[in-house]
Short mmCIF file of C-alpha atoms in Angstrom, two decimals:
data_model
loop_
_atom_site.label_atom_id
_atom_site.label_comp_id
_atom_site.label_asym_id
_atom_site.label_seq_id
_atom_site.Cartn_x
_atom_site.Cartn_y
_atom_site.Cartn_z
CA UNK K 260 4.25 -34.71 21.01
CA UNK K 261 0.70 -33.56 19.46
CA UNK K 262 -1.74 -35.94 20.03
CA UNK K 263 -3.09 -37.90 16.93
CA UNK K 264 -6.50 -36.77 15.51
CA UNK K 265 -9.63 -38.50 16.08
CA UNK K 266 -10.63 -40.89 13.35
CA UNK K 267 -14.39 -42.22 12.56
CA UNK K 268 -12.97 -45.38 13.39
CA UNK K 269 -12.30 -43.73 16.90
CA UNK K 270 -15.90 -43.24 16.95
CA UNK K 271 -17.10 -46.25 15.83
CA UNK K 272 -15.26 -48.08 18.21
CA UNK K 273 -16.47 -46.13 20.93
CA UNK K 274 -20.39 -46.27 19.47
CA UNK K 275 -19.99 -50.19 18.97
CA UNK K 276 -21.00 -49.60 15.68
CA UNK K 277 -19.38 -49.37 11.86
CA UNK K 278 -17.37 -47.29 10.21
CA UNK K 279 -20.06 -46.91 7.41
CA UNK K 280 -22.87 -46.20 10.16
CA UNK K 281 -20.19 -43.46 11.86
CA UNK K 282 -19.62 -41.47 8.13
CA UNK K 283 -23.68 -41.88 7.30
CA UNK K 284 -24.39 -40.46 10.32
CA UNK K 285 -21.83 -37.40 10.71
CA UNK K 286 -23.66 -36.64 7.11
CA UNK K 287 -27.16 -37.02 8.55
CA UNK K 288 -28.01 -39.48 6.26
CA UNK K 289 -31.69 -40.77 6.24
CA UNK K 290 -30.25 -44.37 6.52
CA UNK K 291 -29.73 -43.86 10.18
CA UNK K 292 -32.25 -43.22 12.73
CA UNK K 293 -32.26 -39.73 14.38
CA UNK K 294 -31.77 -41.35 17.18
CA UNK K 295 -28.62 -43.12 16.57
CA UNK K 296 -27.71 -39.79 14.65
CA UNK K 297 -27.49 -38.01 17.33
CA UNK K 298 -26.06 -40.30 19.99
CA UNK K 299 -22.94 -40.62 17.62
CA UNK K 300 -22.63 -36.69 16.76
CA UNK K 301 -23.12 -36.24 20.40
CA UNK K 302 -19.77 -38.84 21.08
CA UNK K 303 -18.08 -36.90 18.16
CA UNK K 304 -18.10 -33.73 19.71
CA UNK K 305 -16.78 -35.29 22.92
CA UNK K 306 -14.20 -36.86 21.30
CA UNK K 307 -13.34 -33.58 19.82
CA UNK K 308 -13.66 -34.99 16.38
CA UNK K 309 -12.45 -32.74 13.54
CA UNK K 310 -14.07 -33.68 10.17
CA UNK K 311 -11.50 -33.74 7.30
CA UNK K 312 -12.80 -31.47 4.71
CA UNK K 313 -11.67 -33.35 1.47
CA UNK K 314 -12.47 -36.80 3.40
CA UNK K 315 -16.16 -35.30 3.63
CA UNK K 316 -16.35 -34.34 0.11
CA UNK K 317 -15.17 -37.41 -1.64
CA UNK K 318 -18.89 -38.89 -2.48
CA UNK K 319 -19.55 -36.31 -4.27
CA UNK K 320 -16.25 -34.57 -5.66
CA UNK K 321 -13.63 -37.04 -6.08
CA UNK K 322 -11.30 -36.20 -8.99
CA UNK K 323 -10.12 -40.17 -8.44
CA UNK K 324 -6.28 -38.82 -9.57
CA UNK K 325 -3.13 -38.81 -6.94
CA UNK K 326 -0.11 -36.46 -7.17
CA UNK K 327 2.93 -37.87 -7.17
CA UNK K 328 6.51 -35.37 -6.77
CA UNK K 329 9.67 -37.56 -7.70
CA UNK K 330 13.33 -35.84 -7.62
CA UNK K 331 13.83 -36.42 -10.80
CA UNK K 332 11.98 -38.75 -12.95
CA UNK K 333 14.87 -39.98 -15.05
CA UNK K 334 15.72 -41.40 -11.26
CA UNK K 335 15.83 -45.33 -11.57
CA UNK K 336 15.13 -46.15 -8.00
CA UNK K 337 11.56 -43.90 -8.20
CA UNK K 338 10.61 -45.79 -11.52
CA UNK K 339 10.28 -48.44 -9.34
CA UNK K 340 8.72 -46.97 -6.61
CA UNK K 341 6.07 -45.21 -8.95
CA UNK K 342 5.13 -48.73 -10.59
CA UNK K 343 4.18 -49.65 -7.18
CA UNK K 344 2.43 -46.98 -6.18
CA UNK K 345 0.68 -47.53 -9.90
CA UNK K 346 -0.15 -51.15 -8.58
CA UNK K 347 -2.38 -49.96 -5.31
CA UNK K 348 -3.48 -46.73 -7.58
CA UNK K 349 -4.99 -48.62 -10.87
CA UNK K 350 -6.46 -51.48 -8.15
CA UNK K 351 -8.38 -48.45 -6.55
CA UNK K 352 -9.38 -46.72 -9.86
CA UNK K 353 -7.42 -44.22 -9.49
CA UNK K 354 -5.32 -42.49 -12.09
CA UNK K 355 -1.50 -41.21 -11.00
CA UNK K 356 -0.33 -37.99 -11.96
CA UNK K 357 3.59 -37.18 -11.85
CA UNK K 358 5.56 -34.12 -11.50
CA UNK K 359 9.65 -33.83 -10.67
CA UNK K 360 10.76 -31.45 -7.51
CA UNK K 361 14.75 -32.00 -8.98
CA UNK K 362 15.87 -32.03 -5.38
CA UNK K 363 14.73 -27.90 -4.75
CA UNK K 364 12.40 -27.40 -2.09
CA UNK K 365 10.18 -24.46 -3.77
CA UNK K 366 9.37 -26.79 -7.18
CA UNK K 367 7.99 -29.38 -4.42
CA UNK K 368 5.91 -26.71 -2.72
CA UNK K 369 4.83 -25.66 -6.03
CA UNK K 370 4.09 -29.10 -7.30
CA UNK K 371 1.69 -29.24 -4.39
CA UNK K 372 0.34 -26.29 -4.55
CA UNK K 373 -0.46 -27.19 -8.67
CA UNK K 374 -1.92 -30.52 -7.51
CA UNK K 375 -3.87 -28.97 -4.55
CA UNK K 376 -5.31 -26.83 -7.60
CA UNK K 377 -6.15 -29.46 -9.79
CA UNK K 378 -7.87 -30.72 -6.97
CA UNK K 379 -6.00 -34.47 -6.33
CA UNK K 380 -7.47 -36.64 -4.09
CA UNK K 381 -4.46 -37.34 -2.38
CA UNK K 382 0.09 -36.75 -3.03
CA UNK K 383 2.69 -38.97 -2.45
CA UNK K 384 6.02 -36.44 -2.40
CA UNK K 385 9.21 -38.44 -2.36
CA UNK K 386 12.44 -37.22 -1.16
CA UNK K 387 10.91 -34.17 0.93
CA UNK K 388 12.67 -30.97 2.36
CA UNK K 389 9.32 -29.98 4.25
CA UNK K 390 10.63 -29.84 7.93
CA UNK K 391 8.91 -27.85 10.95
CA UNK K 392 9.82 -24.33 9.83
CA UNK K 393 8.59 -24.17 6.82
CA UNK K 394 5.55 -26.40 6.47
CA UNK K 395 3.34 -23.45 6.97
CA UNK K 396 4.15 -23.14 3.54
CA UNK K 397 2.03 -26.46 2.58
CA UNK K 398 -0.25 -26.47 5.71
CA UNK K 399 -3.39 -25.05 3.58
CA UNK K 400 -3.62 -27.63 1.16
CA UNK K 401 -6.11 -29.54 2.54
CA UNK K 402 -5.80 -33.61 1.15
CA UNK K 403 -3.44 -36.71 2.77
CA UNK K 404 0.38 -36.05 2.02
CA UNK K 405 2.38 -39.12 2.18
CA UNK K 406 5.91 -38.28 2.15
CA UNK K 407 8.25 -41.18 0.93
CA UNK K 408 12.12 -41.28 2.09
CA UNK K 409 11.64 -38.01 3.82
CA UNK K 410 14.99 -35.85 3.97
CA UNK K 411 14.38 -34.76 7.11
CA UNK K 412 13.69 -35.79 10.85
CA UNK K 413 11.56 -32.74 11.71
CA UNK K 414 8.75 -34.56 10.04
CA UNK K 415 5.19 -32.23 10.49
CA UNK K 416 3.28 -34.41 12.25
CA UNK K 417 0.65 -33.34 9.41
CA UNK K 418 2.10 -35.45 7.22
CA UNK K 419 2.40 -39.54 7.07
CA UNK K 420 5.80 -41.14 6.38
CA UNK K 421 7.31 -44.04 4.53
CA UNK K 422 10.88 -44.59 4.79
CA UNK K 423 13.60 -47.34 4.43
CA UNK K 424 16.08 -47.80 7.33
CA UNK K 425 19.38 -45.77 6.06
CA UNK K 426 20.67 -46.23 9.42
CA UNK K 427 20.74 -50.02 8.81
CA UNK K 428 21.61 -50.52 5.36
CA UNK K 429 24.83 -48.56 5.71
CA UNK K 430 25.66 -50.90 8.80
CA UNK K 431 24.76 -54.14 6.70
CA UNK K 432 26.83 -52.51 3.76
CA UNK K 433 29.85 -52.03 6.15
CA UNK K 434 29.54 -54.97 8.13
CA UNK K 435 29.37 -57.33 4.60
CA UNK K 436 32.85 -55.90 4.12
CA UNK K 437 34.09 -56.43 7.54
CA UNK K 438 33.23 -60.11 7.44
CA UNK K 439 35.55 -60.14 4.17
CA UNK K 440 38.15 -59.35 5.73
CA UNK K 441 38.77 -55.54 4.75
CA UNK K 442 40.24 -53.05 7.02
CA UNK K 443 40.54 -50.29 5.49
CA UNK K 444 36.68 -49.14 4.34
CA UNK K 445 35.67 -45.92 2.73
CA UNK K 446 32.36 -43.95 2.36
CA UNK K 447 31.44 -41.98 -1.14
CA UNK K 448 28.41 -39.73 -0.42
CA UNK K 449 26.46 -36.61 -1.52
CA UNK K 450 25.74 -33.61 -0.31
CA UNK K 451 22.52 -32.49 -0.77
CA UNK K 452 20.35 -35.29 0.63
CA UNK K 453 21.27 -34.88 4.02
CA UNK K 454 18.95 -37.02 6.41
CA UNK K 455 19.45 -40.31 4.02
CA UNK K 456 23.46 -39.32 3.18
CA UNK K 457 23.95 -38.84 7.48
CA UNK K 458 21.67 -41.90 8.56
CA UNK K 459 24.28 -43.95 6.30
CA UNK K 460 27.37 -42.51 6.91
CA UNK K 461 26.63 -42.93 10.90
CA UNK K 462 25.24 -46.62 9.73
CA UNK K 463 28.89 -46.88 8.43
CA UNK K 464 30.67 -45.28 11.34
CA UNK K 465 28.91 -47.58 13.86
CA UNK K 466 29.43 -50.98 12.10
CA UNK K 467 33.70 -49.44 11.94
CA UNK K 468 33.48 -48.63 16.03
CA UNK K 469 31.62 -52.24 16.87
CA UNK K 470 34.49 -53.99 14.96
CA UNK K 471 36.68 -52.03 16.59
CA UNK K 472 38.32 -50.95 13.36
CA UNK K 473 40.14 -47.24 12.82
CA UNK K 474 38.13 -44.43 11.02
CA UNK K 475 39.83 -41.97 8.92
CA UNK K 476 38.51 -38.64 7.83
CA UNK K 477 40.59 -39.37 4.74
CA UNK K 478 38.38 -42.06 4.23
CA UNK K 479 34.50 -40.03 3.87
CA UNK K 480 34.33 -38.23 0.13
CA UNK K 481 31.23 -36.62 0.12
CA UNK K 482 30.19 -33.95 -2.55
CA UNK K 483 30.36 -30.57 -2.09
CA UNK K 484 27.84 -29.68 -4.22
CA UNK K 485 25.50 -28.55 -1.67
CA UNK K 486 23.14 -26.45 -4.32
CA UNK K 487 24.12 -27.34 -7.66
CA UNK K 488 23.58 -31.11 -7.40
CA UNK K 489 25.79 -33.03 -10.11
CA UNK K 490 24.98 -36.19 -11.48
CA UNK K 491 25.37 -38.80 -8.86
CA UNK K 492 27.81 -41.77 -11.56
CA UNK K 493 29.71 -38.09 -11.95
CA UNK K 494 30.00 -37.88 -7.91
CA UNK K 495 31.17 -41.03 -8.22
CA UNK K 496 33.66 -40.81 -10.72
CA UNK K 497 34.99 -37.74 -9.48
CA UNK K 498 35.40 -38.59 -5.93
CA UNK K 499 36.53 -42.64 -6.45
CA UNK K 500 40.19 -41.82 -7.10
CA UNK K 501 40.52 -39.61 -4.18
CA UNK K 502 39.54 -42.82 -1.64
CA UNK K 503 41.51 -45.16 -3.82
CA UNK K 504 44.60 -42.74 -3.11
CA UNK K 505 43.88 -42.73 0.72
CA UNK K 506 44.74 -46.54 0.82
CA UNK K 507 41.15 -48.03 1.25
CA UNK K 508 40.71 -51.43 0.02
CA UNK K 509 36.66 -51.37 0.30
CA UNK K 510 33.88 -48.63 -0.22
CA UNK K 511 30.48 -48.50 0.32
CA UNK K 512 28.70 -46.31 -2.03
CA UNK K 513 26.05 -43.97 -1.13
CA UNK K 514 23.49 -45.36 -3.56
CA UNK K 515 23.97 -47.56 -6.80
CA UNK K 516 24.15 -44.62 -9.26
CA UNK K 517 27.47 -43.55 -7.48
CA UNK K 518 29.03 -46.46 -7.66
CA UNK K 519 28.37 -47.01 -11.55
CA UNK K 520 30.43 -43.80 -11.27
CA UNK K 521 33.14 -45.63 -8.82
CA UNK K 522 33.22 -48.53 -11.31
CA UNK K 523 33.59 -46.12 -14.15
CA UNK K 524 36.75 -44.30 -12.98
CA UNK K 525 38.06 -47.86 -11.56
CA UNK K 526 38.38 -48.65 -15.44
CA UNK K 527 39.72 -45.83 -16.12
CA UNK K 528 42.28 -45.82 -13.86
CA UNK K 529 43.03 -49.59 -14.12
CA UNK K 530 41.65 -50.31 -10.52
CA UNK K 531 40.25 -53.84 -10.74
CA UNK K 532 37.01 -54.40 -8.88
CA UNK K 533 36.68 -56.42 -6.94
CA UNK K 534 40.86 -57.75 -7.00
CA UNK K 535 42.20 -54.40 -6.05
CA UNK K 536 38.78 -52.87 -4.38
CA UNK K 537 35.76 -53.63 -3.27
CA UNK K 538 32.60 -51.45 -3.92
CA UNK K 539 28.97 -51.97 -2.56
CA UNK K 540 25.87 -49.69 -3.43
CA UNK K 541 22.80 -49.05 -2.11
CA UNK K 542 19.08 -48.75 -4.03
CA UNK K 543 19.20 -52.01 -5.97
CA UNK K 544 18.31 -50.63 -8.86
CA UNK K 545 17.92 -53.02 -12.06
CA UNK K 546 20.88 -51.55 -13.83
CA UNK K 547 22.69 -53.05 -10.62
CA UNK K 548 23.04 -56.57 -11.92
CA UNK K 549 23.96 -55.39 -15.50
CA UNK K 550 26.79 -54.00 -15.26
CA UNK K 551 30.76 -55.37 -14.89
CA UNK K 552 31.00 -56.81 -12.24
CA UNK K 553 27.73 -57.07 -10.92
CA UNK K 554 27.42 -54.64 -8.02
CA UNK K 555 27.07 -55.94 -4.42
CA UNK K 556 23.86 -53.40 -3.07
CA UNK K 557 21.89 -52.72 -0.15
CA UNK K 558 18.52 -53.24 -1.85
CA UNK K 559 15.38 -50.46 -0.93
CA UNK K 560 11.98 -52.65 -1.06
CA UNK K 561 10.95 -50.69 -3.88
CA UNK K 562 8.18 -51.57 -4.72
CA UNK K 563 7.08 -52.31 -1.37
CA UNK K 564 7.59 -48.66 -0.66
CA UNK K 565 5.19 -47.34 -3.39
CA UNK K 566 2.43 -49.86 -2.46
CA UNK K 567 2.94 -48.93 1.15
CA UNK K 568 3.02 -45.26 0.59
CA UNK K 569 -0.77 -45.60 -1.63
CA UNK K 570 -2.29 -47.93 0.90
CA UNK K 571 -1.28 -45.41 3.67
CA UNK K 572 -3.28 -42.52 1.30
CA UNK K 573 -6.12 -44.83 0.32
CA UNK K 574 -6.48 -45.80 4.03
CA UNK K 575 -6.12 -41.83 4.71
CA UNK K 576 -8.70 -41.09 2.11
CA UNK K 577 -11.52 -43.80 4.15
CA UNK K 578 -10.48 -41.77 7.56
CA UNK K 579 -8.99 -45.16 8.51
CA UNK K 580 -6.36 -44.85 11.55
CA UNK K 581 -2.36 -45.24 9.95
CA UNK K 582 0.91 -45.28 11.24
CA UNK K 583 3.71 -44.41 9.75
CA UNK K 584 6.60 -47.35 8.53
CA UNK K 585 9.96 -48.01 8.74
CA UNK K 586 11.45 -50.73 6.07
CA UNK K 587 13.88 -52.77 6.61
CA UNK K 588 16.91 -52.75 3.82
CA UNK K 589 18.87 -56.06 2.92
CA UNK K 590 22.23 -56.98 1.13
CA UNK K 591 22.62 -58.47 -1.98
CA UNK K 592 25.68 -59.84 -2.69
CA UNK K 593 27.74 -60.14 -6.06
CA UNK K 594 30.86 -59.51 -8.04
CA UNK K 595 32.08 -55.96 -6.66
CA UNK K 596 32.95 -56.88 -3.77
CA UNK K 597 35.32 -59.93 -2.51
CA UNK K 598 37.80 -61.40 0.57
CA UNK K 599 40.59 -58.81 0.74
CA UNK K 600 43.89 -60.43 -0.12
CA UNK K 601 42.29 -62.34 -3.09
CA UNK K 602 43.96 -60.26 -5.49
CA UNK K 603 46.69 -57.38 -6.06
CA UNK K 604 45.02 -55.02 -3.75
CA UNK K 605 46.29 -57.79 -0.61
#
């Protein structure tokens, strides 16, 4: 694993003086005696210190904007996420600029690249496809990346991550279901998002093998639509009847926007949810509790993400030491789902 960079904190520490004293210093700023000038340049170089270009310029050149890439921004669950990141962003002065990648890797590179031109202080990319073989691509643009939710597990170590615990939340989806009673549980995924869609199918898959209940092939829909990503309520529409025909008396949704879609073809098909099947999401996304019944979800700390994901930059911005997070999901239970036997489907 490649070693972590050396931070002015590093120094500092090592000095026994500030941060502030550390940053005057590398910039041989009159403030600071020669002296004590030199003696920290002289523990910089032997820390093999590597001064972060943008870091060094901000005094002087900050534009005081962030980038922010969203997959789409019509995307519920990112409204939220951006009004946190807006909460950390306005609190620092900083203005937040937005773009959409629509889930294709070259519009995020190039959303980079035109932030990295209109010289950002910092992006927050959400969603990313940047994995080891390609981040050469974005490896000259030269300000903190924060990836949120990254879709992939070769993150470049470049790069600082905030991400919820898919793994988990499909396990606390599954196991919510298990506890009422079902047998009999399905999984309606997409395609295209594959480190997020796989963390919660195998969330799903363990929480079936502790119970020691079956698992059916018959009983995992998941898009095709590798490239030409539809609509996820249209996934869910689409796919819902195919599960309901398999015999399944539960599913757990990959996020809440497919199973508006579930609960949509359930109408139309005169399924009753949750007296004939149970359906849980997985976001939380206001629209959740709105509609009939209210969905049972896995809830993403939105907001928490967003503020997380700024701090991280602002803190990357200062020089200041980070590490990346992993947040923890957590059910929220309402009308979808119920005790299997409660109604025709038992």
């Amino acid at each position: 694993m490649k070693k972590r960079k050396v931070s002015i904190e590093d120094i500092a520490r090592r000095a026994g003086v500030s941060h502030s004293t550390v940053s005057r210093a590398l910039r041989d700023n009159s403030l600071i005696s020669p002296k004590v000038r030199e003696e920290i340049k002289k523990i910089a170089r032997e820390m093999n210190y590597v001064p972060n270009a943008i870091a060094q310029s901000l005094l002087s050149a900050r534009t005081n904007t962030i980038g922010v890439v969203v997959t789409s921004i019509a995307d519920p669950f990112y409204a939220e996420v951006v009004e946190g990141i807006e909460q950390v962003a306005r609190t620092a002065g900083l203005s937040v600029l937005l773009t959409a990648s629509h889930r294709d890797f070259q519009q995020e590179i190039a959303a980079i690249d035109n932030f990295h031109r209109r010289r950002v202080d910092g992006i927050l990319v959400t969603d990313s496809r940047i994995n080891k073989n390609n981040s050469d691509q974005v490896g000259q643009i030269a300000v903190p990346t924060v990836l949120i939710n990254s879709q992939t597990q070769e993150r470049p170590e470049i790069f600082h991550t905030v991400t919820v615990d898919d793994f988990l939340g499909g396990r606390l989806a599954v196991e919510h279901l298990i506890g009422l009673g079902h047998k009999t549980i399905g999984y309606l995924g997409v395609g295209d998002r594959s480190n997020s869609n796989q963390l919660r199918l195998e969330g799903y898959q363990m929480a079936l093998k502790e119970a020691g209940l079956p698992q059916n092939s018959d009983w995992v829909a998941i898009s095709d639509e590798d490239n030409i990503r539809i609509s996820d309520v249209d996934t869910g529409k689409k796919l819902l009847s195919q599960l309901f025909t398999a015999g399944v008396t539960s599913i757990f949704c990959y996020n809440d926007m497919v199973a508006v879609g579930a609960l949509l073809a359930c109408q139309e098909l005169g399924i009753s949810v949750p007296q004939d099947l149970s359906l849980v999401g997985f976001d939380g996304i206001a629209l959740s509790c709105y509609v009939t019944p209210p969905l049972t979800t896995v809830c993403q700390p939105m907001l928490e993400i967003g503020r997380s994901a700024m701090q991280i930059l602002l803190d990357l911005l200062e020089e200041k030491s980070v590490e990346n997070l992993l947040l923890s999901p957590f059910l929220v239970k309402r009308g979808s789902s119920a005790a299997f036997g409660q109604g025709s489907g038992g």
